[in-house]
Amino acid sequence: RKEVEQDPGPFNVPEGATVAFNCTYSNSASQSFFWYRQDCRKEPKLLMSVYSSGNEDGRFTAQLNRASQYISLLIRDSKLSDSATYLCVVSVGSNYQLIWGAGTKLIIKP
Amino acid sequence: NAGVTQTPKFRVLKTGQSMTLLCAQDMNHEYMYWYRQDPGMGLRLIHYSVGEGTTAKGEVPDGYNVSRLKKQNFLLGLESAAPSQTSVYFCASSYSRWDTGELFFGEGSRLTVL
């Protein structure tokens, strides 16, 4: 089992819809969680950190479920500009090494 | 606002050739990283540095060397390139330890080894 797993997609979603995807992790001791977005052939950029109580940033909501070992990202009122690959990042081990998921591709259609 | 700058952006090498990728950041960050990204896989850490004059091995260090002689620069070297090193390489930097804050990435360097 991979340490961090994501559905590769693509998720094809109409503009204005709500979309959610999950990222599962295998190490129950993981402490830090992040979502990055990566546009096609560009560098990753931090979208948001994920806090234990869940957090929201505009149309984006991130949740952490420690019992089931997954984090989620929900995007409301999706925009064409939300089309990207969303990377899940989890810290593991005594060195807090970051493990990156392979990403979930999201395509917003007009 | 330059942020993190990588050079070159593209390079084609023949097996056995050597090259150096240069990363420069203007944010006065202590931490710098070299990652590689391959299709269907998450980013993998090659080497990292926690400050000027320091380097450490990441997840996939074999075949690569690094140096951090100046705080703003982090060089990644391939001494004898192999086709398995065909990848997109990203440099990143951060103000605080990697798991505590944002990593800022360069635009990437696409390397093809024939």
mmCIF file of C-alpha atoms in Angstrom:
data_model
loop_
_atom_site.group_PDB
_atom_site.id
_atom_site.type_symbol
_atom_site.label_atom_id
_atom_site.label_comp_id
_atom_site.label_asym_id
_atom_site.label_seq_id
_atom_site.Cartn_x
_atom_site.Cartn_y
_atom_site.Cartn_z
ATOM 1 C CA ARG A 1 0.000 0.000 0.000
ATOM 2 C CA LYS A 2 1.278 3.435 -0.899
ATOM 3 C CA GLU A 3 1.878 5.826 1.994
ATOM 4 C CA VAL A 4 -0.315 8.468 0.371
ATOM 5 C CA GLU A 5 -2.963 7.565 -2.183
ATOM 6 C CA GLN A 6 -5.138 9.717 -4.376
ATOM 7 C CA ASP A 7 -7.660 8.940 -7.093
ATOM 8 C CA PRO A 8 -5.863 10.140 -10.230
ATOM 9 C CA GLY A 9 -9.135 11.174 -11.917
ATOM 10 C CA PRO A 10 -9.769 13.079 -14.012
ATOM 11 C CA PHE A 11 -12.829 14.471 -12.316
ATOM 12 C CA ASN A 12 -14.888 16.223 -15.000
ATOM 13 C CA VAL A 13 -17.157 18.726 -13.309
ATOM 14 C CA PRO A 14 -19.457 21.429 -14.718
ATOM 15 C CA GLU A 15 -18.722 25.003 -13.782
ATOM 16 C CA GLY A 16 -20.560 26.020 -10.639
ATOM 17 C CA ALA A 17 -20.779 22.534 -9.214
ATOM 18 C CA THR A 18 -19.342 21.278 -5.953
ATOM 19 C CA VAL A 19 -16.617 18.667 -6.085
ATOM 20 C CA ALA A 20 -14.791 16.771 -3.386
ATOM 21 C CA PHE A 21 -11.916 14.349 -3.381
ATOM 22 C CA ASN A 22 -10.039 12.448 -0.739
ATOM 23 C CA CYS A 23 -6.495 11.450 0.016
ATOM 24 C CA THR A 24 -5.756 8.440 2.211
ATOM 25 C CA TYR A 25 -2.571 8.006 4.211
ATOM 26 C CA SER A 26 -1.151 4.919 5.857
ATOM 27 C CA ASN A 27 0.821 6.275 8.826
ATOM 28 C CA SER A 28 -1.456 6.923 11.768
ATOM 29 C CA ALA A 29 1.229 9.078 13.405
ATOM 30 C CA SER A 30 1.232 11.658 10.605
ATOM 31 C CA GLN A 31 0.980 15.180 11.955
ATOM 32 C CA SER A 32 1.008 17.647 9.081
ATOM 33 C CA PHE A 33 -1.227 17.719 6.049
ATOM 34 C CA PHE A 34 -1.382 19.991 3.040
ATOM 35 C CA TRP A 35 -3.109 20.462 -0.274
ATOM 36 C CA TYR A 36 -1.092 21.880 -3.163
ATOM 37 C CA ARG A 37 -2.370 22.626 -6.634
ATOM 38 C CA GLN A 38 -0.330 22.159 -9.763
ATOM 39 C CA ASP A 39 -1.350 23.604 -13.098
ATOM 40 C CA CYS A 40 -0.349 21.735 -16.228
ATOM 41 C CA ARG A 41 3.432 21.854 -16.700
ATOM 42 C CA LYS A 42 3.811 24.306 -13.817
ATOM 43 C CA GLU A 43 5.179 24.143 -10.308
ATOM 44 C CA PRO A 44 3.121 23.098 -7.254
ATOM 45 C CA LYS A 45 1.699 25.907 -5.155
ATOM 46 C CA LEU A 46 0.296 25.666 -1.656
ATOM 47 C CA LEU A 47 -3.486 25.737 -1.636
ATOM 48 C CA MET A 48 -4.030 25.231 2.065
ATOM 49 C CA SER A 49 -2.807 23.461 5.155
ATOM 50 C CA VAL A 50 -5.223 21.032 6.771
ATOM 51 C CA TYR A 51 -5.918 21.450 10.451
ATOM 52 C CA SER A 52 -7.411 18.925 12.853
ATOM 53 C CA SER A 53 -10.614 20.918 13.241
ATOM 54 C CA GLY A 54 -10.972 21.442 9.515
ATOM 55 C CA ASN A 55 -10.515 24.754 7.803
ATOM 56 C CA GLU A 56 -12.003 26.856 5.085
ATOM 57 C CA ASP A 57 -10.552 29.371 2.666
ATOM 58 C CA GLY A 58 -13.185 30.956 0.498
ATOM 59 C CA ARG A 59 -14.685 28.252 -1.700
ATOM 60 C CA PHE A 60 -12.245 25.627 -0.442
ATOM 61 C CA THR A 61 -12.761 23.443 2.623
ATOM 62 C CA ALA A 62 -10.265 20.939 3.930
ATOM 63 C CA GLN A 63 -11.067 18.229 6.438
ATOM 64 C CA LEU A 64 -8.983 15.703 8.347
ATOM 65 C CA ASN A 65 -10.394 12.360 9.439
ATOM 66 C CA ARG A 66 -7.801 10.735 11.703
ATOM 67 C CA ALA A 67 -9.928 7.703 12.507
ATOM 68 C CA SER A 68 -10.185 6.704 8.859
ATOM 69 C CA GLN A 69 -6.838 8.253 7.913
ATOM 70 C CA TYR A 70 -7.823 10.517 5.100
ATOM 71 C CA ILE A 71 -7.979 14.184 4.271
ATOM 72 C CA SER A 72 -10.489 15.739 1.947
ATOM 73 C CA LEU A 73 -10.783 18.823 -0.199
ATOM 74 C CA LEU A 74 -14.124 20.286 -1.145
ATOM 75 C CA ILE A 75 -14.489 22.989 -3.770
ATOM 76 C CA ARG A 76 -17.761 24.866 -3.968
ATOM 77 C CA ASP A 77 -19.025 26.910 -6.918
ATOM 78 C CA SER A 78 -16.199 25.600 -9.078
ATOM 79 C CA LYS A 79 -14.564 27.935 -11.589
ATOM 80 C CA LEU A 80 -12.828 27.175 -14.866
ATOM 81 C CA SER A 81 -9.641 28.375 -13.195
ATOM 82 C CA ASP A 82 -9.909 25.568 -10.621
ATOM 83 C CA SER A 83 -8.863 23.104 -13.333
ATOM 84 C CA ALA A 84 -5.586 21.694 -12.078
ATOM 85 C CA THR A 85 -4.063 18.703 -10.379
ATOM 86 C CA TYR A 86 -4.451 18.684 -6.608
ATOM 87 C CA LEU A 87 -1.605 17.167 -4.650
ATOM 88 C CA CYS A 88 -1.989 15.782 -1.157
ATOM 89 C CA VAL A 89 1.036 16.009 1.144
ATOM 90 C CA VAL A 90 1.468 14.219 4.477
ATOM 91 C CA SER A 91 4.318 14.225 6.976
ATOM 92 C CA VAL A 92 5.620 10.884 8.260
ATOM 93 C CA GLY A 93 8.334 9.561 10.492
ATOM 94 C CA SER A 94 10.632 10.970 13.123
ATOM 95 C CA ASN A 95 12.087 13.345 10.539
ATOM 96 C CA TYR A 96 8.594 14.536 9.533
ATOM 97 C CA GLN A 97 9.427 13.654 5.951
ATOM 98 C CA LEU A 98 6.865 14.898 3.447
ATOM 99 C CA ILE A 99 5.221 12.259 1.295
ATOM 100 C CA TRP A 100 3.468 13.552 -1.805
ATOM 101 C CA GLY A 101 0.505 11.947 -3.457
ATOM 102 C CA ALA A 102 0.513 11.571 -7.229
ATOM 103 C CA GLY A 103 -2.390 13.994 -7.505
ATOM 104 C CA THR A 104 -6.028 14.159 -8.549
ATOM 105 C CA LYS A 105 -6.726 15.857 -11.843
ATOM 106 C CA LEU A 106 -9.728 18.153 -11.911
ATOM 107 C CA ILE A 107 -11.253 19.524 -15.114
ATOM 108 C CA ILE A 108 -13.955 22.145 -14.849
ATOM 109 C CA LYS A 109 -16.131 22.326 -17.957
ATOM 110 C CA PRO A 110 -18.135 25.394 -19.038
ATOM 111 C CA ASN B 1 9.341 39.069 -7.292
ATOM 112 C CA ALA B 2 11.680 36.384 -8.576
ATOM 113 C CA GLY B 3 11.110 33.886 -5.740
ATOM 114 C CA VAL B 4 12.786 30.624 -6.742
ATOM 115 C CA THR B 5 14.576 30.511 -10.078
ATOM 116 C CA GLN B 6 15.865 27.376 -11.755
ATOM 117 C CA THR B 7 18.249 27.110 -14.675
ATOM 118 C CA PRO B 8 18.210 25.616 -17.196
ATOM 119 C CA LYS B 9 14.510 25.054 -17.907
ATOM 120 C CA PHE B 10 15.176 22.285 -20.438
ATOM 121 C CA ARG B 11 18.133 20.046 -21.130
ATOM 122 C CA VAL B 12 18.828 16.951 -23.190
ATOM 123 C CA LEU B 13 21.781 14.811 -22.197
ATOM 124 C CA LYS B 14 23.358 11.666 -23.504
ATOM 125 C CA THR B 15 23.942 8.772 -21.139
ATOM 126 C CA GLY B 16 27.117 9.333 -19.175
ATOM 127 C CA GLN B 17 27.211 13.108 -19.545
ATOM 128 C CA SER B 18 27.243 15.376 -16.526
ATOM 129 C CA MET B 19 25.369 18.544 -15.750
ATOM 130 C CA THR B 20 24.444 20.918 -12.966
ATOM 131 C CA LEU B 21 21.051 22.421 -12.213
ATOM 132 C CA LEU B 22 21.141 25.754 -10.461
ATOM 133 C CA CYS B 23 18.513 26.964 -8.025
ATOM 134 C CA ALA B 24 18.478 30.486 -6.648
ATOM 135 C CA GLN B 25 16.063 32.005 -4.141
ATOM 136 C CA ASP B 26 15.782 35.605 -3.075
ATOM 137 C CA MET B 27 13.567 35.114 -0.002
ATOM 138 C CA ASN B 28 16.396 34.523 2.473
ATOM 139 C CA HIS B 29 15.065 31.046 3.230
ATOM 140 C CA GLU B 30 17.172 28.665 5.262
ATOM 141 C CA TYR B 31 15.696 25.467 3.844
ATOM 142 C CA MET B 32 16.108 24.354 0.258
ATOM 143 C CA TYR B 33 15.130 21.160 -1.527
ATOM 144 C CA TRP B 34 15.509 19.299 -4.781
ATOM 145 C CA TYR B 35 12.620 17.095 -5.900
ATOM 146 C CA ARG B 36 11.952 15.027 -8.961
ATOM 147 C CA GLN B 37 8.507 14.437 -10.431
ATOM 148 C CA ASP B 38 7.741 11.444 -12.612
ATOM 149 C CA PRO B 39 4.433 10.520 -14.282
ATOM 150 C CA GLY B 40 2.021 8.757 -11.958
ATOM 151 C CA MET B 41 4.178 9.370 -8.909
ATOM 152 C CA GLY B 42 4.307 11.946 -6.194
ATOM 153 C CA LEU B 43 7.227 14.329 -5.865
ATOM 154 C CA ARG B 44 10.237 12.589 -4.397
ATOM 155 C CA LEU B 45 12.898 14.353 -2.380
ATOM 156 C CA ILE B 46 16.429 13.972 -3.733
ATOM 157 C CA HIS B 47 18.497 16.110 -1.364
ATOM 158 C CA TYR B 48 17.831 18.992 0.944
ATOM 159 C CA SER B 49 19.653 21.649 2.931
ATOM 160 C CA VAL B 50 18.819 23.243 6.264
ATOM 161 C CA GLY B 51 21.244 26.099 5.852
ATOM 162 C CA GLU B 52 24.334 27.398 4.110
ATOM 163 C CA GLY B 53 27.066 24.793 4.001
ATOM 164 C CA THR B 54 24.767 21.886 4.909
ATOM 165 C CA THR B 55 23.228 19.161 2.768
ATOM 166 C CA ALA B 56 21.408 15.922 3.504
ATOM 167 C CA LYS B 57 20.073 12.966 1.567
ATOM 168 C CA GLY B 58 16.427 12.632 0.789
ATOM 169 C CA GLU B 59 14.402 9.702 -0.434
ATOM 170 C CA VAL B 60 16.167 9.146 -3.791
ATOM 171 C CA PRO B 61 19.725 10.551 -3.571
ATOM 172 C CA ASP B 62 21.621 7.982 -5.649
ATOM 173 C CA GLY B 63 23.237 9.414 -8.757
ATOM 174 C CA TYR B 64 22.961 13.017 -7.552
ATOM 175 C CA ASN B 65 25.149 15.386 -5.590
ATOM 176 C CA VAL B 66 24.365 18.811 -4.185
ATOM 177 C CA SER B 67 26.115 21.817 -2.784
ATOM 178 C CA ARG B 68 24.984 24.881 -0.838
ATOM 179 C CA LEU B 69 27.965 27.185 -0.728
ATOM 180 C CA LYS B 70 25.799 30.288 -0.528
ATOM 181 C CA LYS B 71 22.513 30.607 1.315
ATOM 182 C CA GLN B 72 20.620 31.673 -1.772
ATOM 183 C CA ASN B 73 21.892 28.931 -4.086
ATOM 184 C CA PHE B 74 21.391 25.164 -4.132
ATOM 185 C CA LEU B 75 23.069 23.205 -6.914
ATOM 186 C CA LEU B 76 22.084 19.729 -8.075
ATOM 187 C CA GLY B 77 24.674 17.746 -9.998
ATOM 188 C CA LEU B 78 24.406 14.638 -12.122
ATOM 189 C CA GLU B 79 27.871 13.157 -12.556
ATOM 190 C CA SER B 80 26.986 10.441 -15.065
ATOM 191 C CA ALA B 81 23.460 10.789 -16.370
ATOM 192 C CA ALA B 82 21.299 7.706 -16.883
ATOM 193 C CA PRO B 83 17.974 7.364 -18.743
ATOM 194 C CA SER B 84 16.306 6.683 -15.372
ATOM 195 C CA GLN B 85 17.109 10.286 -14.456
ATOM 196 C CA THR B 86 14.808 11.604 -17.168
ATOM 197 C CA SER B 87 12.372 13.639 -15.112
ATOM 198 C CA VAL B 88 11.119 17.066 -14.163
ATOM 199 C CA TYR B 89 13.224 18.532 -11.382
ATOM 200 C CA PHE B 90 11.844 21.075 -8.970
ATOM 201 C CA CYS B 91 13.767 23.177 -6.538
ATOM 202 C CA ALA B 92 11.933 24.546 -3.526
ATOM 203 C CA SER B 93 12.678 26.660 -0.500
ATOM 204 C CA SER B 94 10.974 27.385 2.780
ATOM 205 C CA TYR B 95 11.353 29.761 5.686
ATOM 206 C CA SER B 96 10.682 27.073 8.283
ATOM 207 C CA ARG B 97 11.069 23.306 8.447
ATOM 208 C CA TRP B 98 9.401 21.497 5.577
ATOM 209 C CA ASP B 99 6.412 20.186 7.516
ATOM 210 C CA THR B 100 5.572 23.457 9.248
ATOM 211 C CA GLY B 101 4.914 25.828 6.399
ATOM 212 C CA GLU B 102 4.776 26.544 2.728
ATOM 213 C CA LEU B 103 7.276 25.291 0.215
ATOM 214 C CA PHE B 104 7.943 27.720 -2.642
ATOM 215 C CA PHE B 105 8.832 26.024 -5.892
ATOM 216 C CA GLY B 106 10.741 27.037 -8.962
ATOM 217 C CA GLU B 107 9.206 26.526 -12.390
ATOM 218 C CA GLY B 108 10.946 23.217 -12.922
ATOM 219 C CA SER B 109 13.705 21.863 -15.127
ATOM 220 C CA ARG B 110 12.840 19.213 -17.692
ATOM 221 C CA LEU B 111 15.712 16.816 -18.216
ATOM 222 C CA THR B 112 15.819 14.103 -20.863
ATOM 223 C CA VAL B 113 18.615 11.560 -20.854
ATOM 224 C CA LEU B 114 19.009 9.624 -24.092
#
